[in-house]
Every structure is written in structure tokens, then in C-alpha cells.
Short mmCIF file of C-alpha atoms in Angstrom, two decimals:
data_model
loop_
_atom_site.label_atom_id
_atom_site.label_comp_id
_atom_site.label_asym_id
_atom_site.label_seq_id
_atom_site.Cartn_x
_atom_site.Cartn_y
_atom_site.Cartn_z
CA UNK A 5 -62.76 147.59 13.94
CA UNK A 6 -60.26 144.99 15.08
CA UNK A 7 -60.73 141.40 14.01
CA UNK A 8 -60.03 138.79 16.67
CA UNK A 9 -58.05 135.95 15.21
CA UNK A 10 -57.29 132.53 16.53
CA UNK A 11 -53.60 133.46 16.57
CA UNK A 12 -54.09 136.48 18.82
CA UNK A 13 -56.42 134.61 21.18
CA UNK A 14 -53.97 131.73 21.48
CA UNK A 15 -51.14 134.17 22.21
CA UNK A 16 -53.11 135.79 25.03
CA UNK A 17 -54.07 132.35 26.37
CA UNK A 18 -50.40 131.36 26.61
CA UNK A 19 -49.52 134.57 28.47
CA UNK A 20 -52.18 134.30 31.16
CA UNK A 21 -52.50 131.77 33.95
CA UNK A 22 -55.80 133.06 35.36
CA UNK A 23 -58.38 130.30 34.98
CA UNK A 24 -61.38 132.64 34.41
CA UNK A 25 -59.48 134.40 31.61
CA UNK A 26 -58.48 131.10 30.04
CA UNK A 27 -62.07 129.87 30.19
CA UNK A 28 -63.24 132.98 28.31
CA UNK A 29 -60.48 132.61 25.73
CA UNK A 30 -61.37 128.97 25.08
CA UNK A 31 -64.94 130.07 24.46
CA UNK A 32 -63.72 132.56 21.88
CA UNK A 33 -61.61 129.89 20.19
CA UNK A 34 -64.71 127.74 19.87
CA UNK A 35 -66.45 130.54 18.04
CA UNK A 36 -63.61 130.81 15.52
CA UNK A 37 -63.73 127.14 14.50
CA UNK A 38 -60.13 127.56 13.41
CA UNK A 39 -58.18 124.37 12.81
CA UNK A 40 -55.18 126.17 14.31
CA UNK A 41 -57.05 126.35 17.63
CA UNK A 42 -57.63 122.60 17.85
CA UNK A 43 -54.25 121.71 19.42
CA UNK A 44 -54.80 124.17 22.28
CA UNK A 45 -58.34 122.92 22.86
CA UNK A 46 -57.14 119.32 22.80
CA UNK A 47 -54.45 120.19 25.30
CA UNK A 48 -57.10 121.72 27.56
CA UNK A 49 -59.22 118.56 27.29
CA UNK A 50 -56.32 116.46 28.58
CA UNK A 51 -55.16 118.88 31.23
CA UNK A 52 -55.60 118.67 34.98
CA UNK A 53 -57.88 121.68 35.31
CA UNK A 54 -61.56 120.65 35.28
CA UNK A 55 -62.77 124.16 34.39
CA UNK A 56 -60.56 124.23 31.31
CA UNK A 57 -61.59 120.74 30.23
CA UNK A 58 -65.26 121.72 30.52
CA UNK A 59 -64.64 124.93 28.58
CA UNK A 60 -62.78 123.04 25.87
CA UNK A 61 -65.71 120.63 25.49
CA UNK A 62 -68.12 123.54 25.20
CA UNK A 63 -65.86 125.27 22.67
CA UNK A 64 -65.61 122.14 20.54
CA UNK A 65 -69.38 121.76 20.71
CA UNK A 66 -69.71 125.11 18.93
CA UNK A 67 -67.43 124.08 16.07
CA UNK A 68 -68.76 124.71 12.56
CA UNK A 69 -67.20 121.57 11.06
CA UNK A 70 -67.02 117.93 12.19
CA UNK A 71 -63.27 118.24 12.90
CA UNK A 72 -63.55 117.74 16.70
CA UNK A 73 -65.96 114.78 16.58
CA UNK A 74 -63.24 112.31 17.55
CA UNK A 75 -62.11 114.47 20.45
CA UNK A 76 -65.62 114.80 21.83
CA UNK A 77 -66.28 111.08 21.42
CA UNK A 78 -63.04 110.20 23.21
CA UNK A 79 -63.89 112.60 26.04
CA UNK A 80 -67.37 111.12 26.33
CA UNK A 81 -65.78 107.72 26.88
CA UNK A 82 -62.97 108.71 29.23
CA UNK A 83 -63.91 111.94 31.00
CA UNK A 84 -62.95 112.12 34.67
CA UNK A 85 -66.55 112.85 35.72
CA UNK A 86 -69.94 111.63 34.51
CA UNK A 87 -71.08 115.23 33.99
CA UNK A 88 -68.21 115.92 31.60
CA UNK A 89 -68.88 112.64 29.78
CA UNK A 90 -72.49 113.65 29.21
CA UNK A 91 -71.49 117.14 28.11
CA UNK A 92 -69.00 115.72 25.60
CA UNK A 93 -71.56 113.22 24.30
CA UNK A 94 -74.12 116.00 23.83
CA UNK A 95 -71.52 118.01 21.93
CA UNK A 96 -70.67 115.01 19.78
CA UNK A 97 -74.32 114.45 18.90
CA UNK A 98 -74.81 118.13 18.14
CA UNK A 99 -72.03 118.04 15.55
CA UNK A 100 -73.31 114.93 13.79
#
């Protein structure tokens, strides 16, 4: 059985430009809760692609440690849409 690591998922993410594939990969990164995945998720939060920002918020919401609390709080305050602000706030509260 092959173990999926944060490193391999990040490598695939960088090689693909298809938004649906990137969305799925961000979801997987959220399940790993790997600190090495945080920079890529943070980059997706700040990017210009709403689907990736939403996926990054959802991935951070699934984190097993409080590491992304600041990121979710910042997104809740400055998200480009009210829906994304609410989603980030819900994720923040879930991790508390």
C-alpha cells in the first residue's frame, strides 16, 4: 500500500493547473495536517482563484492542530465575499 505524503501531494499540485484537480489536492493536504503543507494552503488563500481559496479554508478547517487559527481568523476578516468570511469563521471556531 502506498502512503500519500504531503510532499507528493504538493508536487502533483505544482504540476497541474486544472482547478478541479487542485481543489481535490488541497482537500488531501487538509487531511494530512502537515506543517509543510501550510505555505501552499496559505498561498491558495491569498490567490485570485475563488475555488482554491474556498478549498484552502475547508482544508485548514480540518487541521488537527491549532496551527492555522491565525490564517482562518485573517480570512474571516478580509475574505473577498461574505460567504468565504463565514466559512473561515466557522473553521476558526471549530479549531478552538
